[in-house]
Amino acid sequence: MPILTYIDDIPLFTNKSEAIAWGATSSPRLVGYHTHEHEGQIGYMAGRFHQANLNLKQRSSYQNYIHEANQANIILSNKINSLEQERQELIEVLRIKKLNKARGLDNIARNKINNIDRSLVELNSQREKVQLDKKTAQKSNPSRFELLLNSNKIETNYLQKATAAVKVVEDNSKNSSNLVLNKTRLQQEIQKVIREEETVKRIYRSNY
């Protein structure tokens, strides 16, 4: 039988590969394995340590840390995805040769892309730090986790930092009037160029 029993709703497996595989798909993800003895047989459980072995304060600290890291990752990822989509839309606009006649708008689009690139570097760096520290925390035993926190080897307050970072990016975009570029204006400029070209074609056809 692959599962010997359950301890705190976590399965105790007969072999370590099953424990590792289970931990890789759990939420939060549990890295590695540890052992328990059940009715004289050694069983394997996901995670390098068992959260039930933590005292109440340690368990709360660990769970809050993982929760905040997950939330920070979501906030940063959503903003990164939004910026990447906006960047791609601007690149597509610049590829429209007709729009290149609107030089002012063309320059605004390029400046906006540069601004997005700088924001993406900062947000991606922060997201990588969140993910790295989260993995470090998950690989630690209880005393090691507390030591990492107390010695600032892993950072804290990721949720607040992620929210603040996103707000800075959004405020910079709002306050930079020369970088303002919305879809309505894009559509108006594109239609204007198209109408001008159609007018030129009609005049050409009527004269020749």
JSON list of C-alpha atoms in Angstrom, two decimals:
[
{"chain": "A", "resi": 1, "resn": "MET", "atom": "CA", "xyz": [0.00, 0.00, 0.00]},
{"chain": "A", "resi": 2, "resn": "PRO", "atom": "CA", "xyz": [1.65, 3.32, -1.08]},
{"chain": "A", "resi": 3, "resn": "ILE", "atom": "CA", "xyz": [0.15, 5.42, 1.77]},
{"chain": "A", "resi": 4, "resn": "LEU", "atom": "CA", "xyz": [0.69, 4.19, 5.32]},
{"chain": "A", "resi": 5, "resn": "THR", "atom": "CA", "xyz": [-1.39, 6.86, 7.05]},
{"chain": "A", "resi": 6, "resn": "TYR", "atom": "CA", "xyz": [-2.07, 10.59, 7.21]},
{"chain": "A", "resi": 7, "resn": "ILE", "atom": "CA", "xyz": [-0.47, 12.95, 9.74]},
{"chain": "A", "resi": 8, "resn": "ASP", "atom": "CA", "xyz": [-2.09, 16.40, 9.92]},
{"chain": "A", "resi": 9, "resn": "ASP", "atom": "CA", "xyz": [-3.80, 15.67, 6.58]},
{"chain": "A", "resi": 10, "resn": "ILE", "atom": "CA", "xyz": [-0.45, 14.97, 4.89]},
{"chain": "A", "resi": 11, "resn": "PRO", "atom": "CA", "xyz": [0.07, 11.45, 3.49]},
{"chain": "A", "resi": 12, "resn": "LEU", "atom": "CA", "xyz": [2.85, 9.23, 4.80]},
{"chain": "A", "resi": 13, "resn": "PHE", "atom": "CA", "xyz": [4.14, 7.15, 1.85]},
{"chain": "A", "resi": 14, "resn": "THR", "atom": "CA", "xyz": [5.98, 3.87, 1.75]},
{"chain": "A", "resi": 15, "resn": "ASN", "atom": "CA", "xyz": [8.70, 5.28, -0.51]},
{"chain": "A", "resi": 16, "resn": "LYS", "atom": "CA", "xyz": [10.37, 8.66, -0.76]},
{"chain": "A", "resi": 17, "resn": "SER", "atom": "CA", "xyz": [9.81, 9.22, -4.50]},
{"chain": "A", "resi": 18, "resn": "GLU", "atom": "CA", "xyz": [6.05, 9.32, -3.94]},
{"chain": "A", "resi": 19, "resn": "ALA", "atom": "CA", "xyz": [6.49, 11.76, -1.05]},
{"chain": "A", "resi": 20, "resn": "ILE", "atom": "CA", "xyz": [8.68, 14.05, -3.18]},
{"chain": "A", "resi": 21, "resn": "ALA", "atom": "CA", "xyz": [6.22, 13.91, -6.08]},
{"chain": "A", "resi": 22, "resn": "TRP", "atom": "CA", "xyz": [3.30, 14.73, -3.77]},
{"chain": "A", "resi": 23, "resn": "GLY", "atom": "CA", "xyz": [5.18, 17.68, -2.27]},
{"chain": "A", "resi": 24, "resn": "ALA", "atom": "CA", "xyz": [6.02, 19.08, -5.70]},
{"chain": "A", "resi": 25, "resn": "THR", "atom": "CA", "xyz": [2.31, 19.51, -6.49]},
{"chain": "A", "resi": 26, "resn": "SER", "atom": "CA", "xyz": [1.12, 20.65, -3.05]},
{"chain": "A", "resi": 27, "resn": "SER", "atom": "CA", "xyz": [0.31, 24.24, -2.11]},
{"chain": "A", "resi": 28, "resn": "PRO", "atom": "CA", "xyz": [2.50, 25.59, -0.67]},
{"chain": "A", "resi": 29, "resn": "ARG", "atom": "CA", "xyz": [5.09, 23.46, -2.44]},
{"chain": "A", "resi": 30, "resn": "LEU", "atom": "CA", "xyz": [7.04, 21.14, -0.13]},
{"chain": "A", "resi": 31, "resn": "VAL", "atom": "CA", "xyz": [10.65, 20.43, -1.08]},
{"chain": "A", "resi": 32, "resn": "GLY", "atom": "CA", "xyz": [12.43, 17.20, -0.17]},
{"chain": "A", "resi": 33, "resn": "TYR", "atom": "CA", "xyz": [11.16, 14.68, 2.38]},
{"chain": "A", "resi": 34, "resn": "HIS", "atom": "CA", "xyz": [11.44, 13.52, 5.97]},
{"chain": "A", "resi": 35, "resn": "THR", "atom": "CA", "xyz": [10.52, 10.27, 7.72]},
{"chain": "A", "resi": 36, "resn": "HIS", "atom": "CA", "xyz": [8.07, 9.06, 10.37]},
{"chain": "A", "resi": 37, "resn": "GLU", "atom": "CA", "xyz": [7.73, 5.64, 11.92]},
{"chain": "A", "resi": 38, "resn": "HIS", "atom": "CA", "xyz": [4.25, 4.13, 11.68]},
{"chain": "A", "resi": 39, "resn": "GLU", "atom": "CA", "xyz": [3.48, 0.74, 13.26]},
{"chain": "A", "resi": 40, "resn": "GLY", "atom": "CA", "xyz": [7.10, -0.29, 13.04]},
{"chain": "A", "resi": 41, "resn": "GLN", "atom": "CA", "xyz": [7.53, 0.79, 9.42]},
{"chain": "A", "resi": 42, "resn": "ILE", "atom": "CA", "xyz": [9.45, 3.81, 8.18]},
{"chain": "A", "resi": 43, "resn": "GLY", "atom": "CA", "xyz": [7.33, 6.12, 6.04]},
{"chain": "A", "resi": 44, "resn": "TYR", "atom": "CA", "xyz": [8.21, 9.17, 3.93]},
{"chain": "A", "resi": 45, "resn": "MET", "atom": "CA", "xyz": [6.46, 12.53, 4.04]},
{"chain": "A", "resi": 46, "resn": "ALA", "atom": "CA", "xyz": [6.86, 15.55, 1.75]},
{"chain": "A", "resi": 47, "resn": "GLY", "atom": "CA", "xyz": [8.93, 18.49, 3.02]},
{"chain": "A", "resi": 48, "resn": "ARG", "atom": "CA", "xyz": [12.27, 18.64, 4.76]},
{"chain": "A", "resi": 49, "resn": "PHE", "atom": "CA", "xyz": [10.47, 19.16, 8.05]},
{"chain": "A", "resi": 50, "resn": "HIS", "atom": "CA", "xyz": [6.95, 18.63, 9.30]},
{"chain": "A", "resi": 51, "resn": "GLN", "atom": "CA", "xyz": [5.02, 21.79, 10.09]},
{"chain": "A", "resi": 52, "resn": "ALA", "atom": "CA", "xyz": [3.31, 20.02, 12.97]},
{"chain": "A", "resi": 53, "resn": "ASN", "atom": "CA", "xyz": [6.71, 19.96, 14.70]},
{"chain": "A", "resi": 54, "resn": "LEU", "atom": "CA", "xyz": [6.82, 23.75, 14.74]},
{"chain": "A", "resi": 55, "resn": "ASN", "atom": "CA", "xyz": [5.60, 25.52, 17.83]},
{"chain": "A", "resi": 56, "resn": "LEU", "atom": "CA", "xyz": [2.59, 27.80, 17.39]},
{"chain": "A", "resi": 57, "resn": "LYS", "atom": "CA", "xyz": [4.66, 30.96, 16.92]},
{"chain": "A", "resi": 58, "resn": "GLN", "atom": "CA", "xyz": [7.00, 29.33, 14.40]},
{"chain": "A", "resi": 59, "resn": "ARG", "atom": "CA", "xyz": [4.13, 27.79, 12.45]},
{"chain": "A", "resi": 60, "resn": "SER", "atom": "CA", "xyz": [2.27, 31.11, 12.27]},
{"chain": "A", "resi": 61, "resn": "SER", "atom": "CA", "xyz": [5.44, 32.93, 11.21]},
{"chain": "A", "resi": 62, "resn": "TYR", "atom": "CA", "xyz": [6.21, 30.37, 8.51]},
{"chain": "A", "resi": 63, "resn": "GLN", "atom": "CA", "xyz": [2.65, 30.22, 7.14]},
{"chain": "A", "resi": 64, "resn": "ASN", "atom": "CA", "xyz": [2.34, 34.01, 7.09]},
{"chain": "A", "resi": 65, "resn": "TYR", "atom": "CA", "xyz": [5.66, 34.29, 5.30]},
{"chain": "A", "resi": 66, "resn": "ILE", "atom": "CA", "xyz": [4.68, 31.83, 2.58]},
{"chain": "A", "resi": 67, "resn": "HIS", "atom": "CA", "xyz": [1.24, 33.43, 2.22]},
{"chain": "A", "resi": 68, "resn": "GLU", "atom": "CA", "xyz": [2.71, 36.92, 1.81]},
{"chain": "A", "resi": 69, "resn": "ALA", "atom": "CA", "xyz": [5.31, 35.66, -0.64]},
{"chain": "A", "resi": 70, "resn": "ASN", "atom": "CA", "xyz": [2.58, 34.02, -2.73]},
{"chain": "A", "resi": 71, "resn": "GLN", "atom": "CA", "xyz": [0.43, 37.17, -2.69]},
{"chain": "A", "resi": 72, "resn": "ALA", "atom": "CA", "xyz": [3.40, 39.38, -3.58]},
{"chain": "A", "resi": 73, "resn": "ASN", "atom": "CA", "xyz": [4.26, 37.07, -6.46]},
{"chain": "A", "resi": 74, "resn": "ILE", "atom": "CA", "xyz": [0.69, 37.34, -7.79]},
{"chain": "A", "resi": 75, "resn": "ILE", "atom": "CA", "xyz": [0.65, 41.15, -7.57]},
{"chain": "A", "resi": 76, "resn": "LEU", "atom": "CA", "xyz": [4.02, 41.50, -9.30]},
{"chain": "A", "resi": 77, "resn": "SER", "atom": "CA", "xyz": [3.20, 38.88, -11.95]},
{"chain": "A", "resi": 78, "resn": "ASN", "atom": "CA", "xyz": [-0.12, 40.55, -12.82]},
{"chain": "A", "resi": 79, "resn": "LYS", "atom": "CA", "xyz": [1.55, 43.92, -13.29]},
{"chain": "A", "resi": 80, "resn": "ILE", "atom": "CA", "xyz": [4.42, 42.41, -15.27]},
{"chain": "A", "resi": 81, "resn": "ASN", "atom": "CA", "xyz": [1.97, 40.63, -17.57]},
{"chain": "A", "resi": 82, "resn": "SER", "atom": "CA", "xyz": [-0.01, 43.85, -18.02]},
{"chain": "A", "resi": 83, "resn": "LEU", "atom": "CA", "xyz": [3.11, 45.84, -18.90]},
{"chain": "A", "resi": 84, "resn": "GLU", "atom": "CA", "xyz": [4.35, 43.17, -21.29]},
{"chain": "A", "resi": 85, "resn": "GLN", "atom": "CA", "xyz": [0.99, 43.18, -23.08]},
{"chain": "A", "resi": 86, "resn": "GLU", "atom": "CA", "xyz": [1.01, 46.98, -23.28]},
{"chain": "A", "resi": 87, "resn": "ARG", "atom": "CA", "xyz": [4.57, 46.90, -24.59]},
{"chain": "A", "resi": 88, "resn": "GLN", "atom": "CA", "xyz": [3.63, 44.40, -27.29]},
{"chain": "A", "resi": 89, "resn": "GLU", "atom": "CA", "xyz": [0.70, 46.56, -28.37]},
{"chain": "A", "resi": 90, "resn": "LEU", "atom": "CA", "xyz": [2.99, 49.58, -28.70]},
{"chain": "A", "resi": 91, "resn": "ILE", "atom": "CA", "xyz": [5.50, 47.58, -30.73]},
{"chain": "A", "resi": 92, "resn": "GLU", "atom": "CA", "xyz": [2.70, 46.50, -33.07]},
{"chain": "A", "resi": 93, "resn": "VAL", "atom": "CA", "xyz": [1.67, 50.14, -33.46]},
{"chain": "A", "resi": 94, "resn": "LEU", "atom": "CA", "xyz": [5.19, 51.13, -34.46]},
{"chain": "A", "resi": 95, "resn": "ARG", "atom": "CA", "xyz": [5.17, 48.40, -37.07]},
{"chain": "A", "resi": 96, "resn": "ILE", "atom": "CA", "xyz": [2.28, 50.06, -38.85]},
{"chain": "A", "resi": 97, "resn": "LYS", "atom": "CA", "xyz": [4.12, 52.08, -41.47]},
{"chain": "A", "resi": 98, "resn": "LYS", "atom": "CA", "xyz": [1.21, 54.45, -41.97]},
{"chain": "A", "resi": 99, "resn": "LEU", "atom": "CA", "xyz": [1.46, 55.61, -38.38]},
{"chain": "A", "resi": 100, "resn": "ASN", "atom": "CA", "xyz": [5.08, 56.64, -38.83]},
{"chain": "A", "resi": 101, "resn": "LYS", "atom": "CA", "xyz": [3.83, 59.80, -40.53]},
{"chain": "A", "resi": 102, "resn": "ALA", "atom": "CA", "xyz": [2.52, 60.93, -37.12]},
{"chain": "A", "resi": 103, "resn": "ARG", "atom": "CA", "xyz": [6.03, 61.60, -35.79]},
{"chain": "A", "resi": 104, "resn": "GLY", "atom": "CA", "xyz": [4.89, 63.03, -32.46]},
{"chain": "A", "resi": 105, "resn": "LEU", "atom": "CA", "xyz": [2.86, 59.95, -31.65]},
{"chain": "A", "resi": 106, "resn": "ASP", "atom": "CA", "xyz": [5.68, 57.71, -32.86]},
{"chain": "A", "resi": 107, "resn": "ASN", "atom": "CA", "xyz": [8.10, 59.30, -30.39]},
{"chain": "A", "resi": 108, "resn": "ILE", "atom": "CA", "xyz": [5.59, 59.03, -27.55]},
{"chain": "A", "resi": 109, "resn": "ALA", "atom": "CA", "xyz": [5.20, 55.31, -28.24]},
{"chain": "A", "resi": 110, "resn": "ARG", "atom": "CA", "xyz": [8.96, 54.76, -28.21]},
{"chain": "A", "resi": 111, "resn": "ASN", "atom": "CA", "xyz": [9.35, 56.71, -24.95]},
{"chain": "A", "resi": 112, "resn": "LYS", "atom": "CA", "xyz": [6.53, 54.70, -23.43]},
{"chain": "A", "resi": 113, "resn": "ILE", "atom": "CA", "xyz": [8.25, 51.44, -24.40]},
{"chain": "A", "resi": 114, "resn": "ASN", "atom": "CA", "xyz": [11.50, 52.62, -22.80]},
{"chain": "A", "resi": 115, "resn": "ASN", "atom": "CA", "xyz": [9.63, 53.51, -19.62]},
{"chain": "A", "resi": 116, "resn": "ILE", "atom": "CA", "xyz": [7.94, 50.08, -19.57]},
{"chain": "A", "resi": 117, "resn": "ASP", "atom": "CA", "xyz": [11.30, 48.37, -20.08]},
{"chain": "A", "resi": 118, "resn": "ARG", "atom": "CA", "xyz": [12.72, 50.11, -17.01]},
{"chain": "A", "resi": 119, "resn": "SER", "atom": "CA", "xyz": [9.68, 49.16, -14.95]},
{"chain": "A", "resi": 120, "resn": "LEU", "atom": "CA", "xyz": [9.89, 45.54, -16.08]},
{"chain": "A", "resi": 121, "resn": "VAL", "atom": "CA", "xyz": [13.53, 45.29, -15.00]},
{"chain": "A", "resi": 122, "resn": "GLU", "atom": "CA", "xyz": [12.64, 46.50, -11.51]},
{"chain": "A", "resi": 123, "resn": "LEU", "atom": "CA", "xyz": [9.50, 44.38, -11.11]},
{"chain": "A", "resi": 124, "resn": "ASN", "atom": "CA", "xyz": [11.13, 41.21, -12.47]},
{"chain": "A", "resi": 125, "resn": "SER", "atom": "CA", "xyz": [14.08, 41.69, -10.13]},
{"chain": "A", "resi": 126, "resn": "GLN", "atom": "CA", "xyz": [11.75, 42.01, -7.16]},
{"chain": "A", "resi": 127, "resn": "ARG", "atom": "CA", "xyz": [9.68, 38.98, -8.21]},
{"chain": "A", "resi": 128, "resn": "GLU", "atom": "CA", "xyz": [12.83, 36.84, -8.57]},
{"chain": "A", "resi": 129, "resn": "LYS", "atom": "CA", "xyz": [13.88, 37.87, -5.06]},
{"chain": "A", "resi": 130, "resn": "VAL", "atom": "CA", "xyz": [10.46, 36.88, -3.67]},
{"chain": "A", "resi": 131, "resn": "GLN", "atom": "CA", "xyz": [10.59, 33.49, -5.37]},
{"chain": "A", "resi": 132, "resn": "LEU", "atom": "CA", "xyz": [14.18, 32.82, -4.29]},
{"chain": "A", "resi": 133, "resn": "ASP", "atom": "CA", "xyz": [13.53, 33.70, -0.64]},
{"chain": "A", "resi": 134, "resn": "LYS", "atom": "CA", "xyz": [10.37, 31.60, -0.64]},
{"chain": "A", "resi": 135, "resn": "LYS", "atom": "CA", "xyz": [12.30, 28.57, -1.89]},
{"chain": "A", "resi": 136, "resn": "THR", "atom": "CA", "xyz": [14.97, 29.18, 0.73]},
{"chain": "A", "resi": 137, "resn": "ALA", "atom": "CA", "xyz": [12.32, 29.29, 3.45]},
{"chain": "A", "resi": 138, "resn": "GLN", "atom": "CA", "xyz": [10.69, 26.08, 2.24]},
{"chain": "A", "resi": 139, "resn": "LYS", "atom": "CA", "xyz": [14.01, 24.24, 2.30]},
{"chain": "A", "resi": 140, "resn": "SER", "atom": "CA", "xyz": [14.79, 25.29, 5.88]},
{"chain": "A", "resi": 141, "resn": "ASN", "atom": "CA", "xyz": [14.12, 23.45, 9.11]},
{"chain": "A", "resi": 142, "resn": "PRO", "atom": "CA", "xyz": [12.29, 25.35, 11.92]},
{"chain": "A", "resi": 143, "resn": "SER", "atom": "CA", "xyz": [15.36, 26.75, 13.67]},
{"chain": "A", "resi": 144, "resn": "ARG", "atom": "CA", "xyz": [17.03, 27.60, 10.38]},
{"chain": "A", "resi": 145, "resn": "PHE", "atom": "CA", "xyz": [13.92, 29.44, 9.18]},
{"chain": "A", "resi": 146, "resn": "GLU", "atom": "CA", "xyz": [13.84, 31.55, 12.35]},
{"chain": "A", "resi": 147, "resn": "LEU", "atom": "CA", "xyz": [17.56, 32.25, 11.97]},
{"chain": "A", "resi": 148, "resn": "LEU", "atom": "CA", "xyz": [17.10, 33.38, 8.38]},
{"chain": "A", "resi": 149, "resn": "LEU", "atom": "CA", "xyz": [14.38, 35.81, 9.46]},
{"chain": "A", "resi": 150, "resn": "ASN", "atom": "CA", "xyz": [16.28, 37.19, 12.44]},
{"chain": "A", "resi": 151, "resn": "SER", "atom": "CA", "xyz": [19.51, 37.67, 10.51]},
{"chain": "A", "resi": 152, "resn": "ASN", "atom": "CA", "xyz": [17.73, 39.22, 7.49]},
{"chain": "A", "resi": 153, "resn": "LYS", "atom": "CA", "xyz": [19.05, 36.48, 5.22]},
{"chain": "A", "resi": 154, "resn": "ILE", "atom": "CA", "xyz": [15.58, 36.44, 3.71]},
{"chain": "A", "resi": 155, "resn": "GLU", "atom": "CA", "xyz": [13.51, 39.60, 3.43]},
{"chain": "A", "resi": 156, "resn": "THR", "atom": "CA", "xyz": [10.11, 40.26, 4.94]},
{"chain": "A", "resi": 157, "resn": "ASN", "atom": "CA", "xyz": [7.09, 42.48, 4.18]},
{"chain": "A", "resi": 158, "resn": "TYR", "atom": "CA", "xyz": [7.05, 41.34, 0.56]},
{"chain": "A", "resi": 159, "resn": "LEU", "atom": "CA", "xyz": [3.35, 42.06, 0.21]},
{"chain": "A", "resi": 160, "resn": "GLN", "atom": "CA", "xyz": [3.80, 45.72, 1.17]},
{"chain": "A", "resi": 161, "resn": "LYS", "atom": "CA", "xyz": [6.88, 46.06, -1.01]},
{"chain": "A", "resi": 162, "resn": "ALA", "atom": "CA", "xyz": [5.16, 44.55, -4.05]},
{"chain": "A", "resi": 163, "resn": "THR", "atom": "CA", "xyz": [2.11, 46.81, -3.63]},
{"chain": "A", "resi": 164, "resn": "ALA", "atom": "CA", "xyz": [4.36, 49.85, -3.26]},
{"chain": "A", "resi": 165, "resn": "ALA", "atom": "CA", "xyz": [6.44, 48.93, -6.31]},
{"chain": "A", "resi": 166, "resn": "VAL", "atom": "CA", "xyz": [3.36, 48.55, -8.50]},
{"chain": "A", "resi": 167, "resn": "LYS", "atom": "CA", "xyz": [1.99, 51.88, -7.25]},
{"chain": "A", "resi": 168, "resn": "VAL", "atom": "CA", "xyz": [5.26, 53.63, -8.12]},
{"chain": "A", "resi": 169, "resn": "VAL", "atom": "CA", "xyz": [5.11, 52.24, -11.65]},
{"chain": "A", "resi": 170, "resn": "GLU", "atom": "CA", "xyz": [1.50, 53.35, -12.07]},
{"chain": "A", "resi": 171, "resn": "ASP", "atom": "CA", "xyz": [2.14, 56.81, -10.60]},
{"chain": "A", "resi": 172, "resn": "ASN", "atom": "CA", "xyz": [5.14, 57.34, -12.87]},
{"chain": "A", "resi": 173, "resn": "SER", "atom": "CA", "xyz": [3.00, 56.48, -15.87]},
{"chain": "A", "resi": 174, "resn": "LYS", "atom": "CA", "xyz": [0.23, 58.88, -14.80]},
{"chain": "A", "resi": 175, "resn": "ASN", "atom": "CA", "xyz": [2.54, 61.77, -13.92]},
{"chain": "A", "resi": 176, "resn": "SER", "atom": "CA", "xyz": [4.60, 61.60, -17.11]},
{"chain": "A", "resi": 177, "resn": "SER", "atom": "CA", "xyz": [2.39, 63.53, -19.51]},
{"chain": "A", "resi": 178, "resn": "ASN", "atom": "CA", "xyz": [4.83, 63.04, -22.39]},
{"chain": "A", "resi": 179, "resn": "LEU", "atom": "CA", "xyz": [4.41, 59.28, -21.99]},
{"chain": "A", "resi": 180, "resn": "VAL", "atom": "CA", "xyz": [0.62, 59.26, -22.04]},
{"chain": "A", "resi": 181, "resn": "LEU", "atom": "CA", "xyz": [-0.66, 57.07, -24.82]},
{"chain": "A", "resi": 182, "resn": "ASN", "atom": "CA", "xyz": [-4.13, 55.55, -24.92]},
{"chain": "A", "resi": 183, "resn": "LYS", "atom": "CA", "xyz": [-5.91, 53.36, -27.41]},
{"chain": "A", "resi": 184, "resn": "THR", "atom": "CA", "xyz": [-8.50, 56.01, -28.31]},
{"chain": "A", "resi": 185, "resn": "ARG", "atom": "CA", "xyz": [-5.80, 58.43, -29.43]},
{"chain": "A", "resi": 186, "resn": "LEU", "atom": "CA", "xyz": [-4.04, 55.66, -31.30]},
{"chain": "A", "resi": 187, "resn": "GLN", "atom": "CA", "xyz": [-7.21, 54.77, -33.16]},
{"chain": "A", "resi": 188, "resn": "GLN", "atom": "CA", "xyz": [-7.90, 58.42, -33.98]},
{"chain": "A", "resi": 189, "resn": "GLU", "atom": "CA", "xyz": [-4.40, 58.94, -35.37]},
{"chain": "A", "resi": 190, "resn": "ILE", "atom": "CA", "xyz": [-4.52, 55.76, -37.39]},
{"chain": "A", "resi": 191, "resn": "GLN", "atom": "CA", "xyz": [-7.91, 56.64, -38.89]},
{"chain": "A", "resi": 192, "resn": "LYS", "atom": "CA", "xyz": [-6.66, 60.14, -39.68]},
{"chain": "A", "resi": 193, "resn": "VAL", "atom": "CA", "xyz": [-3.68, 58.80, -41.62]},
{"chain": "A", "resi": 194, "resn": "ILE", "atom": "CA", "xyz": [-5.88, 56.29, -43.44]},
{"chain": "A", "resi": 195, "resn": "ARG", "atom": "CA", "xyz": [-8.40, 58.99, -44.40]},
{"chain": "A", "resi": 196, "resn": "GLU", "atom": "CA", "xyz": [-5.64, 61.24, -45.71]},
{"chain": "A", "resi": 197, "resn": "GLU", "atom": "CA", "xyz": [-4.21, 58.46, -47.85]},
{"chain": "A", "resi": 198, "resn": "GLU", "atom": "CA", "xyz": [-7.66, 57.54, -49.18]},
{"chain": "A", "resi": 199, "resn": "THR", "atom": "CA", "xyz": [-8.27, 61.19, -50.09]},
{"chain": "A", "resi": 200, "resn": "VAL", "atom": "CA", "xyz": [-4.97, 61.33, -51.97]},
{"chain": "A", "resi": 201, "resn": "LYS", "atom": "CA", "xyz": [-5.88, 58.13, -53.86]},
{"chain": "A", "resi": 202, "resn": "ARG", "atom": "CA", "xyz": [-9.31, 59.47, -54.85]},
{"chain": "A", "resi": 203, "resn": "ILE", "atom": "CA", "xyz": [-7.78, 62.71, -56.13]},
{"chain": "A", "resi": 204, "resn": "TYR", "atom": "CA", "xyz": [-5.17, 60.74, -58.05]},
{"chain": "A", "resi": 205, "resn": "ARG", "atom": "CA", "xyz": [-7.79, 58.47, -59.61]},
{"chain": "A", "resi": 206, "resn": "SER", "atom": "CA", "xyz": [-10.03, 61.38, -60.59]},
{"chain": "A", "resi": 207, "resn": "ASN", "atom": "CA", "xyz": [-7.17, 63.25, -62.26]},
{"chain": "A", "resi": 208, "resn": "TYR", "atom": "CA", "xyz": [-5.84, 60.26, -64.15]}
]
